[in-house]
Coordinates of N, CA and C in Angstrom, one line a residue:
Chain A
L27 N -32.0 44.6 -13.5 CA -31.3 43.3 -13.4 C -31.2 42.9 -11.9
A28 N -31.3 41.4 -11.8 CA -31.3 40.7 -10.6 C -30.3 41.2 -9.8
K29 N -30.2 41.5 -8.5 CA -29.1 41.3 -7.7 C -28.5 40.1 -7.3
T30 N -27.2 40.1 -7.1 CA -26.5 38.8 -7.0 C -25.8 39.0 -5.6
T31 N -25.6 37.7 -4.6 CA -24.8 37.7 -3.6 C -23.9 36.5 -3.6
Q32 N -22.6 37.1 -3.3 CA -21.7 36.0 -3.2 C -20.7 36.3 -2.3
P33 N -19.9 35.4 -1.8 CA -19.1 35.5 -0.5 C -17.9 36.4 -1.1
I34 N -17.4 37.1 -0.3 CA -16.3 38.3 -0.6 C -15.0 37.5 -0.9
S35 N -14.6 36.5 -0.1 CA -13.5 35.8 -0.5 C -13.7 34.4 0.0
M36 N -12.4 33.5 -0.7 CA -12.4 32.2 -0.7 C -10.9 31.7 -0.7
D37 N -10.4 30.9 0.1 CA -9.2 30.2 0.1 C -9.1 28.9 -0.3
S38 N -8.3 28.2 -0.9 CA -8.2 26.8 -1.4 C -7.0 26.6 -1.7
Y39 N -6.6 25.0 -1.5 CA -5.2 24.6 -1.7 C -5.5 24.1 -3.3
E40 N -4.0 24.1 -3.8 CA -3.9 23.7 -5.0 C -4.4 22.2 -5.4
G41 N -4.8 22.1 -6.5 CA -5.2 20.8 -6.7 C -6.8 20.5 -6.0
Q42 N -7.5 21.2 -5.4 CA -8.8 21.1 -4.8 C -9.9 21.5 -5.7
E43 N -11.2 21.0 -5.7 CA -12.1 21.4 -6.4 C -12.7 22.7 -5.4
V44 N -13.0 23.7 -6.1 CA -13.5 24.8 -5.7 C -15.1 24.9 -6.1
N45 N -16.1 25.3 -5.0 CA -17.3 25.8 -5.6 C -17.4 27.1 -5.3
I46 N -18.0 27.9 -5.8 CA -18.5 29.1 -5.5 C -20.0 29.5 -5.7
T47 N -20.8 29.8 -4.7 CA -22.0 29.8 -4.9 C -22.6 31.4 -4.9
C48 N -23.4 31.6 -5.7 CA -24.0 33.0 -6.1 C -25.6 33.0 -5.6
S49 N -26.1 33.8 -4.9 CA -27.8 34.0 -4.7 C -28.2 34.9 -5.7
H50 N -29.2 34.6 -6.1 CA -30.1 35.5 -7.2 C -31.6 35.2 -6.8
N51 N -32.2 35.6 -5.8 CA -33.5 35.3 -5.5 C -34.5 35.7 -6.3
N52 N -34.0 37.0 -7.1 CA -35.1 37.8 -7.9 C -34.7 37.7 -9.3
I53 N -34.1 36.4 -9.8 CA -34.0 36.2 -11.0 C -35.1 36.2 -11.9
A54 N -35.3 36.5 -13.1 CA -36.5 36.6 -13.8 C -36.4 35.4 -15.0
T55 N -37.6 35.2 -15.4 CA -37.7 34.0 -16.5 C -36.8 34.0 -17.7
N56 N -36.3 35.4 -18.1 CA -35.6 35.6 -19.3 C -34.2 35.7 -19.1
D57 N -33.9 35.5 -17.7 CA -32.6 35.7 -17.3 C -31.3 34.5 -17.4
Y58 N -30.3 34.8 -18.0 CA -29.2 33.9 -18.0 C -28.4 34.2 -16.8
I59 N -27.6 33.2 -16.3 CA -26.4 33.3 -15.2 C -24.9 33.4 -16.1
T60 N -24.2 34.2 -15.7 CA -22.8 34.2 -16.5 C -21.9 34.5 -15.5
W61 N -20.6 33.8 -15.4 CA -19.9 34.0 -14.8 C -18.5 34.4 -15.5
Y62 N -17.9 35.3 -14.9 CA -16.5 36.2 -15.3 C -15.5 36.0 -14.5
Q63 N -14.3 35.9 -15.0 CA -13.1 35.9 -14.2 C -12.2 37.3 -14.3
Q64 N -11.7 37.8 -13.3 CA -10.7 38.9 -13.7 C -9.3 38.8 -12.7
F65 N -8.6 38.9 -13.5 CA -7.2 39.0 -12.8 C -6.6 40.5 -12.7
P66 N -5.8 41.0 -11.8 CA -5.7 42.4 -11.5 C -5.1 42.8 -12.7
S67 N -5.7 44.3 -12.8 CA -5.3 45.2 -13.9 C -5.6 44.5 -15.4
Q68 N -6.5 43.7 -15.5 CA -7.2 42.8 -16.6 C -8.5 43.0 -16.8
G69 N -9.0 43.1 -17.9 CA -10.5 43.0 -18.1 C -11.2 41.7 -17.8
P70 N -12.3 41.6 -17.4 CA -12.9 40.3 -16.9 C -13.1 39.3 -18.1
R71 N -13.0 38.0 -17.9 CA -12.9 37.1 -19.0 C -14.2 36.1 -19.0
F72 N -14.9 35.9 -19.9 CA -16.1 35.1 -19.7 C -15.7 33.7 -19.3
I73 N -16.5 33.0 -18.5 CA -16.0 31.6 -17.9 C -17.2 30.9 -18.5
I74 N -18.3 31.0 -18.1 CA -19.2 30.0 -18.4 C -20.9 30.8 -18.3
Q75 N -21.7 30.0 -19.0 CA -23.2 30.8 -18.7 C -23.9 29.7 -19.2
G76 N -25.0 29.9 -18.2 CA -26.4 28.6 -18.1 C -27.6 29.5 -18.0
Y77 N -28.7 28.7 -18.4 CA -29.8 28.9 -17.9 C -30.8 28.1 -16.8
K78 N -30.4 26.6 -16.9 CA -31.1 25.8 -16.1 C -29.9 24.5 -16.1
T79 N -30.2 23.8 -14.8 CA -29.5 22.4 -14.9 C -28.1 22.7 -14.7
K80 N -27.3 21.8 -15.6 CA -25.9 21.9 -15.4 C -25.3 22.3 -16.9
V81 N -24.1 22.9 -16.8 CA -23.5 23.3 -18.0 C -22.2 23.1 -17.7
T82 N -21.3 22.5 -18.7 CA -19.9 22.1 -18.5 C -19.0 22.7 -19.7
N83 N -18.0 23.4 -19.6 CA -16.9 23.5 -20.8 C -15.6 22.9 -20.3
E84 N -14.7 23.7 -20.8 CA -13.5 22.9 -20.5 C -12.9 23.6 -19.5
V85 N -13.2 24.6 -18.8 CA -12.7 25.1 -17.5 C -13.6 25.0 -16.4
A86 N -14.7 24.9 -16.4 CA -15.6 25.1 -15.3 C -17.1 24.2 -15.5
S87 N -17.6 24.0 -14.6 CA -19.0 23.7 -14.5 C -19.9 24.5 -13.9
L88 N -21.2 24.8 -14.2 CA -22.0 25.9 -13.6 C -23.5 24.8 -13.1
F89 N -23.9 24.7 -11.8 CA -24.9 24.1 -11.4 C -26.0 24.9 -11.1
I90 N -27.1 25.0 -11.5 CA -28.4 25.9 -11.5 C -29.6 24.7 -11.1
P91 N -29.9 24.9 -9.7 CA -31.2 24.2 -9.5 C -32.3 24.6 -10.0
A92 N -33.5 23.8 -9.7 CA -34.8 24.1 -10.4 C -35.2 25.4 -10.2
D93 N -35.1 25.9 -9.2 CA -35.8 27.2 -8.7 C -34.8 28.4 -9.3
R94 N -33.7 28.0 -9.8 CA -32.8 29.1 -10.5 C -32.5 30.2 -9.5
K95 N -32.7 30.3 -8.0 CA -32.5 31.2 -7.0 C -31.0 31.2 -6.6
S96 N -30.4 30.3 -7.1 CA -28.9 30.2 -7.1 C -28.2 29.7 -8.2
S97 N -26.9 29.8 -8.0 CA -26.1 29.0 -8.9 C -24.8 28.6 -8.3
T98 N -24.0 27.6 -8.6 CA -22.6 27.2 -8.0 C -21.6 27.0 -9.2
L99 N -20.6 27.9 -9.4 CA -19.4 27.8 -10.0 C -18.6 26.6 -9.6
S100 N -18.4 25.9 -10.2 CA -17.2 24.6 -9.7 C -15.9 24.7 -10.7
L101 N -14.9 24.7 -9.9 CA -13.5 24.9 -10.9 C -12.5 23.6 -10.2
P102 N -12.8 22.5 -11.0 CA -11.9 21.6 -10.8 C -10.5 21.8 -10.7
R103 N -10.0 21.1 -9.5 CA -8.3 20.9 -9.3 C -7.9 22.2 -9.6
V104 N -7.9 23.3 -9.0 CA -7.6 24.8 -9.1 C -5.9 24.9 -8.9
S105 N -5.4 25.6 -9.7 CA -3.9 26.0 -9.5 C -4.0 27.5 -9.0
L106 N -2.4 27.6 -9.1 CA -2.2 28.9 -8.6 C -2.7 30.1 -9.4
S107 N -2.8 29.7 -10.8 CA -2.9 30.6 -11.6 C -4.6 30.9 -11.8
D108 N -5.6 30.1 -11.1 CA -6.6 30.5 -10.7 C -7.2 31.5 -9.9
T109 N -6.1 32.0 -8.9 CA -6.2 33.1 -8.1 C -6.8 34.4 -8.8
A110 N -7.9 34.7 -8.6 CA -8.5 35.9 -9.4 C -10.1 36.3 -8.6
V111 N -10.5 37.2 -9.3 CA -11.9 37.5 -8.7 C -12.9 37.0 -9.8
Y112 N -14.0 36.5 -9.0 CA -15.0 35.7 -10.0 C -16.2 36.2 -9.6
Y113 N -17.0 36.9 -10.8 CA -18.3 37.5 -10.5 C -19.2 36.7 -11.2
C114 N -20.2 36.6 -10.6 CA -21.4 36.2 -10.8 C -22.4 37.2 -11.4
L115 N -23.2 37.2 -12.7 CA -23.8 38.0 -13.4 C -25.3 37.6 -13.6
V116 N -26.4 38.1 -13.4 CA -27.5 37.7 -13.9 C -28.5 38.7 -14.7
G117 N -29.0 38.4 -15.9 CA -29.5 39.4 -16.7 C -29.9 38.7 -17.8
D118 N -30.8 39.4 -18.8 CA -31.3 38.8 -20.1 C -30.3 39.3 -21.2
R119 N -29.7 40.3 -20.7 CA -28.7 41.2 -21.8 C -27.2 40.5 -21.2
A120 N -26.7 39.4 -22.0 CA -25.6 38.9 -21.7 C -24.6 39.3 -22.5
G121 N -24.8 40.0 -23.3 CA -23.7 41.0 -24.0 C -23.1 41.9 -23.1
A122 N -22.3 42.7 -23.6 CA -21.8 43.8 -22.9 C -22.6 45.1 -22.2
N123 N -23.7 45.0 -22.6 CA -24.6 46.0 -22.5 C -25.1 46.0 -21.0
N124 N -24.6 46.7 -20.5 CA -25.1 47.2 -18.9 C -24.9 45.8 -17.8
L125 N -23.9 45.4 -18.0 CA -23.5 44.3 -17.0 C -23.4 44.6 -15.6
F126 N -24.1 44.0 -14.6 CA -23.9 44.5 -13.2 C -22.8 43.8 -12.7
F127 N -21.8 44.0 -12.3 CA -20.8 42.8 -11.8 C -20.9 42.7 -10.3
G128 N -21.3 43.5 -9.5 CA -21.2 43.4 -7.9 C -19.9 43.1 -7.4
T129 N -19.8 42.6 -6.3 CA -18.3 42.6 -5.5 C -17.2 41.6 -6.0
G130 N -18.0 40.6 -6.5 CA -17.5 39.1 -6.7 C -16.9 38.5 -5.9
T131 N -16.1 37.3 -5.8 CA -15.7 36.6 -5.0 C -14.0 36.5 -5.2
R132 N -13.1 37.2 -4.1 CA -11.8 36.8 -4.5 C -11.2 35.7 -3.9
L133 N -11.0 34.7 -5.0 CA -10.4 33.6 -4.7 C -8.9 33.3 -4.6
T134 N -8.5 32.7 -3.5 CA -6.8 32.7 -3.4 C -6.4 31.4 -3.1
V135 N -5.6 30.8 -4.3 CA -5.2 29.6 -4.3 C -3.9 29.3 -3.7
I136 N -3.8 28.7 -2.3 CA -2.7 28.3 -1.9 C -1.6 27.1 -2.3
P137 N -0.5 27.4 -2.5 CA 0.3 26.3 -2.7 C 0.3 24.9 -1.6
Chain B
K29 N -8.6 35.1 -33.9 CA -8.8 36.6 -34.3 C -8.2 37.6 -33.2
A30 N -8.0 38.8 -33.5 CA -7.6 40.0 -32.6 C -8.7 40.1 -31.4
G31 N -8.2 40.1 -30.3 CA -8.9 40.6 -29.4 C -9.5 42.2 -29.3
V32 N -10.0 42.5 -28.1 CA -10.3 44.1 -28.0 C -9.3 44.8 -27.7
T33 N -8.9 45.7 -28.2 CA -7.7 46.8 -28.1 C -8.1 47.9 -27.6
Q34 N -7.3 48.4 -26.5 CA -7.5 49.5 -26.1 C -6.3 50.3 -25.9
T35 N -6.4 51.6 -26.2 CA -5.2 52.7 -26.2 C -5.4 53.8 -25.7
P36 N -4.5 54.5 -24.9 CA -3.4 53.7 -24.6 C -3.5 52.8 -23.3
R37 N -2.6 52.2 -23.0 CA -2.7 51.3 -21.7 C -2.5 52.0 -20.3
Y38 N -1.5 53.1 -20.4 CA -1.6 54.0 -19.1 C -1.4 55.3 -19.6
L39 N -2.1 56.2 -18.4 CA -2.2 57.7 -18.8 C -2.2 58.4 -17.7
I40 N -1.5 59.4 -17.4 CA -1.3 60.4 -16.2 C -2.1 61.8 -16.9
K41 N -2.9 62.3 -16.2 CA -3.2 63.6 -16.7 C -3.6 64.6 -15.3
T42 N -3.7 65.7 -15.5 CA -3.6 66.7 -14.4 C -5.1 67.0 -14.2
R43 N -5.4 67.3 -13.0 CA -6.9 67.9 -12.8 C -7.1 69.1 -13.9
G44 N -8.5 69.0 -14.3 CA -9.0 70.0 -15.2 C -8.7 69.7 -16.5
Q45 N -8.0 68.7 -16.9 CA -7.6 68.6 -18.4 C -8.8 67.5 -18.7
Q46 N -8.6 67.2 -20.1 CA -9.5 66.3 -20.6 C -8.8 65.0 -21.3
V47 N -9.6 63.9 -21.5 CA -8.8 62.8 -21.9 C -9.6 61.8 -22.7
T48 N -9.2 61.4 -23.8 CA -9.7 60.5 -24.8 C -9.3 59.3 -24.8
L49 N -10.1 58.1 -24.7 CA -9.6 56.9 -24.7 C -10.0 56.2 -25.8
S50 N -9.4 55.0 -26.4 CA -9.8 54.5 -27.7 C -10.1 53.2 -27.5
C51 N -11.0 52.7 -28.2 CA -11.3 51.0 -28.2 C -11.6 50.4 -29.3
S52 N -10.7 49.1 -30.1 CA -11.0 48.7 -31.4 C -11.8 47.4 -30.8
P53 N -13.0 47.0 -31.1 CA -13.6 45.8 -30.8 C -13.2 44.6 -31.6
I54 N -13.7 43.6 -31.3 CA -13.2 42.2 -32.3 C -14.1 42.8 -33.4
S55 N -13.4 42.2 -34.6 CA -14.2 42.3 -35.9 C -15.3 41.8 -35.8
G56 N -16.1 42.4 -36.5 CA -17.9 41.6 -36.6 C -18.3 42.0 -35.4
H57 N -18.1 42.6 -34.2 CA -18.8 42.9 -33.2 C -19.2 44.3 -33.4
R58 N -20.3 44.8 -33.1 CA -21.1 46.0 -33.2 C -21.4 46.6 -32.0
S59 N -21.5 46.0 -30.8 CA -21.5 46.6 -29.5 C -20.5 47.0 -28.7
V60 N -20.2 48.2 -28.5 CA -19.2 48.4 -27.7 C -19.5 48.9 -26.3
S61 N -19.0 48.6 -25.4 CA -19.5 49.0 -23.9 C -18.4 49.7 -23.1
W62 N -18.5 50.5 -22.2 CA -17.4 51.3 -21.5 C -17.7 50.9 -19.8
Y63 N -16.8 50.7 -19.1 CA -16.8 50.3 -17.7 C -15.6 51.2 -16.9
Q64 N -16.3 51.4 -15.7 CA -15.0 52.2 -14.8 C -14.9 51.3 -13.7
Q65 N -13.6 51.1 -13.6 CA -13.4 50.0 -12.4 C -12.5 50.7 -11.3
T66 N -12.9 51.0 -9.9 CA -12.0 51.4 -8.9 C -12.3 50.6 -7.8
P67 N -11.3 50.7 -6.9 CA -11.3 49.8 -5.8 C -12.5 50.0 -4.9
G68 N -13.0 51.3 -4.7 CA -14.0 51.6 -4.0 C -15.5 51.1 -4.6
Q69 N -15.7 51.2 -5.9 CA -17.0 51.1 -6.4 C -16.9 50.0 -7.5
G70 N -15.9 49.3 -7.5 CA -16.0 48.3 -8.4 C -16.2 48.5 -9.8
L71 N -16.4 47.6 -10.6 CA -16.9 47.9 -11.9 C -18.3 48.5 -12.1
Q72 N -18.3 49.4 -12.9 CA -19.5 50.2 -13.2 C -19.6 50.6 -14.6
F73 N -20.9 50.5 -15.2 CA -21.4 50.5 -16.3 C -21.3 52.0 -16.7
L74 N -20.6 52.4 -17.9 CA -20.5 53.8 -18.4 C -21.7 54.2 -19.3
F75 N -21.5 53.5 -20.5 CA -22.3 53.6 -21.6 C -22.1 52.5 -22.6
E76 N -22.9 52.2 -23.5 CA -23.0 51.3 -24.6 C -23.5 52.0 -26.0
Y77 N -22.6 51.8 -27.0 CA -22.9 52.0 -28.4 C -23.0 50.8 -29.3
F78 N -24.2 51.0 -30.2 CA -24.6 50.1 -30.9 C -24.5 50.7 -32.5
S79 N -24.1 50.2 -33.5 CA -24.2 50.9 -34.5 C -24.3 52.5 -34.5
E80 N -23.1 52.9 -34.1 CA -23.1 54.3 -33.8 C -24.1 55.1 -32.9
T81 N -24.7 54.5 -32.4 CA -26.0 55.0 -31.5 C -25.5 54.6 -30.0
Q82 N -25.8 55.4 -29.1 CA -25.8 55.3 -27.6 C -26.9 54.8 -27.2
R83 N -27.1 53.6 -26.9 CA -28.0 52.5 -26.5 C -28.5 52.9 -24.9
N84 N -27.3 52.6 -24.2 CA -27.7 52.8 -22.8 C -26.7 53.7 -22.1
K85 N -26.9 54.4 -20.9 CA -26.0 55.3 -20.2 C -26.3 54.7 -18.7
G86 N -25.0 54.8 -18.0 CA -25.0 54.3 -16.8 C -25.0 55.8 -15.9
N87 N -25.1 55.7 -14.6 CA -25.1 56.9 -13.7 C -24.0 57.7 -13.5
F88 N -23.6 58.3 -14.5 CA -22.1 59.0 -14.6 C -22.5 60.7 -14.9
P89 N -21.8 61.4 -14.6 CA -22.0 62.8 -14.9 C -21.8 62.9 -16.4
G90 N -22.3 64.1 -17.0 CA -22.1 64.7 -18.3 C -20.6 64.6 -18.8
R91 N -19.7 64.8 -17.8 CA -18.1 65.0 -18.4 C -17.8 63.6 -19.0
F92 N -18.5 62.9 -19.0 CA -18.2 61.2 -19.4 C -18.8 61.3 -20.8
S93 N -18.3 61.1 -22.0 CA -19.2 60.8 -23.2 C -18.3 60.2 -24.2
G94 N -19.1 59.7 -25.1 CA -18.5 58.7 -25.9 C -19.0 58.9 -27.1
R95 N -18.5 58.0 -28.0 CA -19.0 58.0 -29.6 C -18.4 56.5 -30.2
Q96 N -19.2 56.2 -31.3 CA -18.7 55.0 -32.2 C -18.5 55.6 -33.5
F97 N -17.9 54.9 -34.1 CA -17.5 55.1 -35.8 C -18.2 54.0 -36.3
S98 N -18.3 54.4 -37.7 CA -19.0 53.5 -38.7 C -18.1 51.9 -38.8
N99 N -16.9 52.0 -38.3 CA -16.1 50.7 -38.3 C -16.1 50.2 -36.9
S100 N -16.9 50.7 -36.0 CA -17.4 50.0 -34.7 C -16.4 50.6 -33.6
R101 N -15.4 51.2 -34.2 CA -14.4 51.4 -32.8 C -14.9 52.3 -32.1
S102 N -14.6 52.7 -31.2 CA -15.3 53.8 -30.0 C -14.4 54.6 -29.5
E103 N -14.6 55.7 -29.0 CA -13.8 56.4 -28.0 C -14.8 56.8 -26.9
M104 N -14.1 57.2 -25.5 CA -14.7 57.6 -24.6 C -14.0 58.9 -24.1
N105 N -14.6 60.1 -23.8 CA -13.9 61.3 -23.6 C -14.4 61.6 -22.0
V106 N -13.5 62.1 -21.3 CA -13.8 62.7 -19.9 C -13.0 63.9 -19.9
S107 N -14.0 64.9 -19.7 CA -13.6 66.8 -19.6 C -13.6 66.9 -18.1
T108 N -12.8 67.7 -18.0 CA -12.6 68.7 -16.7 C -12.4 67.4 -15.6
L109 N -11.1 66.8 -15.9 CA -10.8 65.5 -15.1 C -10.6 66.1 -13.4
E110 N -11.5 64.9 -12.7 CA -11.3 65.2 -11.2 C -10.4 64.2 -10.9
L111 N -9.6 64.3 -9.5 CA -9.1 63.1 -8.7 C -9.8 62.0 -8.8
G112 N -11.0 61.9 -8.5 CA -12.0 60.8 -8.6 C -12.2 60.2 -9.7
D113 N -11.3 60.3 -10.8 CA -11.6 59.9 -12.3 C -10.7 58.9 -12.5
S114 N -9.7 59.0 -11.4 CA -8.6 57.8 -11.7 C -9.1 56.5 -11.3
A115 N -9.1 55.7 -12.6 CA -9.6 54.3 -12.5 C -9.2 53.4 -13.7
L116 N -9.2 52.4 -13.8 CA -9.3 51.2 -14.9 C -10.5 51.7 -15.6
Y117 N -10.3 51.8 -17.0 CA -11.4 52.0 -17.8 C -11.4 50.8 -18.9
L118 N -12.6 50.2 -18.9 CA -12.6 48.9 -19.7 C -13.6 49.2 -20.7
C119 N -13.2 48.6 -21.7 CA -13.9 48.5 -23.1 C -14.5 47.1 -23.1
A120 N -15.6 46.8 -23.8 CA -16.2 45.4 -23.8 C -16.9 45.5 -25.2
S121 N -16.6 44.5 -25.9 CA -17.7 44.3 -27.1 C -18.2 43.1 -27.5
S122 N -19.3 42.8 -27.8 CA -20.1 41.9 -28.1 C -20.8 41.9 -29.7
L123 N -21.2 40.4 -30.0 CA -21.8 40.7 -31.3 C -22.9 41.4 -31.5
G124 N -24.0 41.5 -30.5 CA -25.1 42.3 -30.8 C -25.5 43.3 -29.5
S125 N -26.6 43.9 -29.3 CA -26.8 44.8 -28.3 C -28.1 43.9 -27.6
G126 N -27.8 43.6 -26.3 CA -28.8 42.8 -25.5 C -29.0 41.4 -26.1
A127 N -28.1 40.9 -26.7 CA -28.4 39.5 -27.3 C -28.1 38.5 -26.5
I128 N -29.1 37.5 -26.2 CA -29.2 36.6 -25.2 C -28.2 35.7 -25.5
G129 N -27.7 35.3 -24.5 CA -26.4 34.1 -24.5 C -25.2 34.5 -25.4
T130 N -25.1 35.7 -25.3 CA -24.0 36.4 -26.0 C -22.9 36.8 -24.9
E131 N -21.5 36.4 -24.9 CA -20.6 36.8 -24.0 C -20.0 38.0 -24.5
A132 N -19.6 38.8 -23.5 CA -18.8 39.9 -23.7 C -17.3 39.7 -23.6
F133 N -16.4 40.6 -24.3 CA -14.9 40.3 -24.5 C -14.5 41.7 -24.1
F134 N -13.6 41.6 -23.0 CA -13.1 42.9 -22.6 C -11.7 43.0 -23.3
G135 N -11.3 44.3 -23.1 CA -9.9 44.9 -23.3 C -9.2 44.6 -22.1
Q136 N -7.8 45.1 -22.4 CA -6.8 44.9 -21.0 C -7.1 46.3 -19.9
G137 N -7.8 47.2 -20.8 CA -7.9 48.5 -20.1 C -7.1 49.4 -20.0
T138 N -7.5 50.8 -19.9 CA -6.5 51.9 -20.0 C -6.6 52.5 -18.4
R139 N -5.4 52.4 -17.8 CA -5.1 53.0 -16.4 C -4.9 54.6 -16.5
L140 N -6.0 55.2 -15.9 CA -5.9 56.7 -16.1 C -5.5 57.1 -14.6
T141 N -4.4 57.8 -14.4 CA -4.0 58.5 -13.1 C -4.7 60.1 -13.2
V142 N -5.1 60.7 -12.5 CA -5.4 62.2 -12.4 C -4.5 62.6 -11.3
V143 N -3.6 63.6 -11.7 CA -3.0 63.9 -10.4 C -3.1 65.5 -10.2

């Protein structure tokens, strides 16, 4: 499984757009990039997944450059309820099988 | 549809005892995986079951074991509990084992405290 590197923590004010970047220099051809969100004492929740270019859903966008060695999760207009830990995962096994979560990025949204 | 259900939500056990945790996956999901989460080690993969067979195992001692039933429900067991086993134990289900592009759905977890 490709190792990922993310900032340990980030702060943002309510209403701002937040971009969290993840480095995955050793990403393999078959690997997907998946982001999960976790609130305290709860299980992680799937946010978005992509392979290349840009993916957008109702909660976030995922930007992946051509070389796929990094990716950026973009959260538009964050609210206090977006305060959580965000994990970037890389692998060809995007199901529950042996996911490597790393340390994640703790996002704190400030009023 | 109902999400992943883990029981019990909270558990307190004494060192040396054993414990069994239960996980009911989303209907139709055949893959169930277990994770341990602690403040120091983060989220770590324990094992995965698919169609009643253990498909992958993480780097945990043999005191940690599991099984899956024909209805895809899974249990994990920890024997001879140690203080360091105190953690949030999470169960995740997905449609297939290793299916590309498949998301994992996690339960709320069981908070185990060993005293």
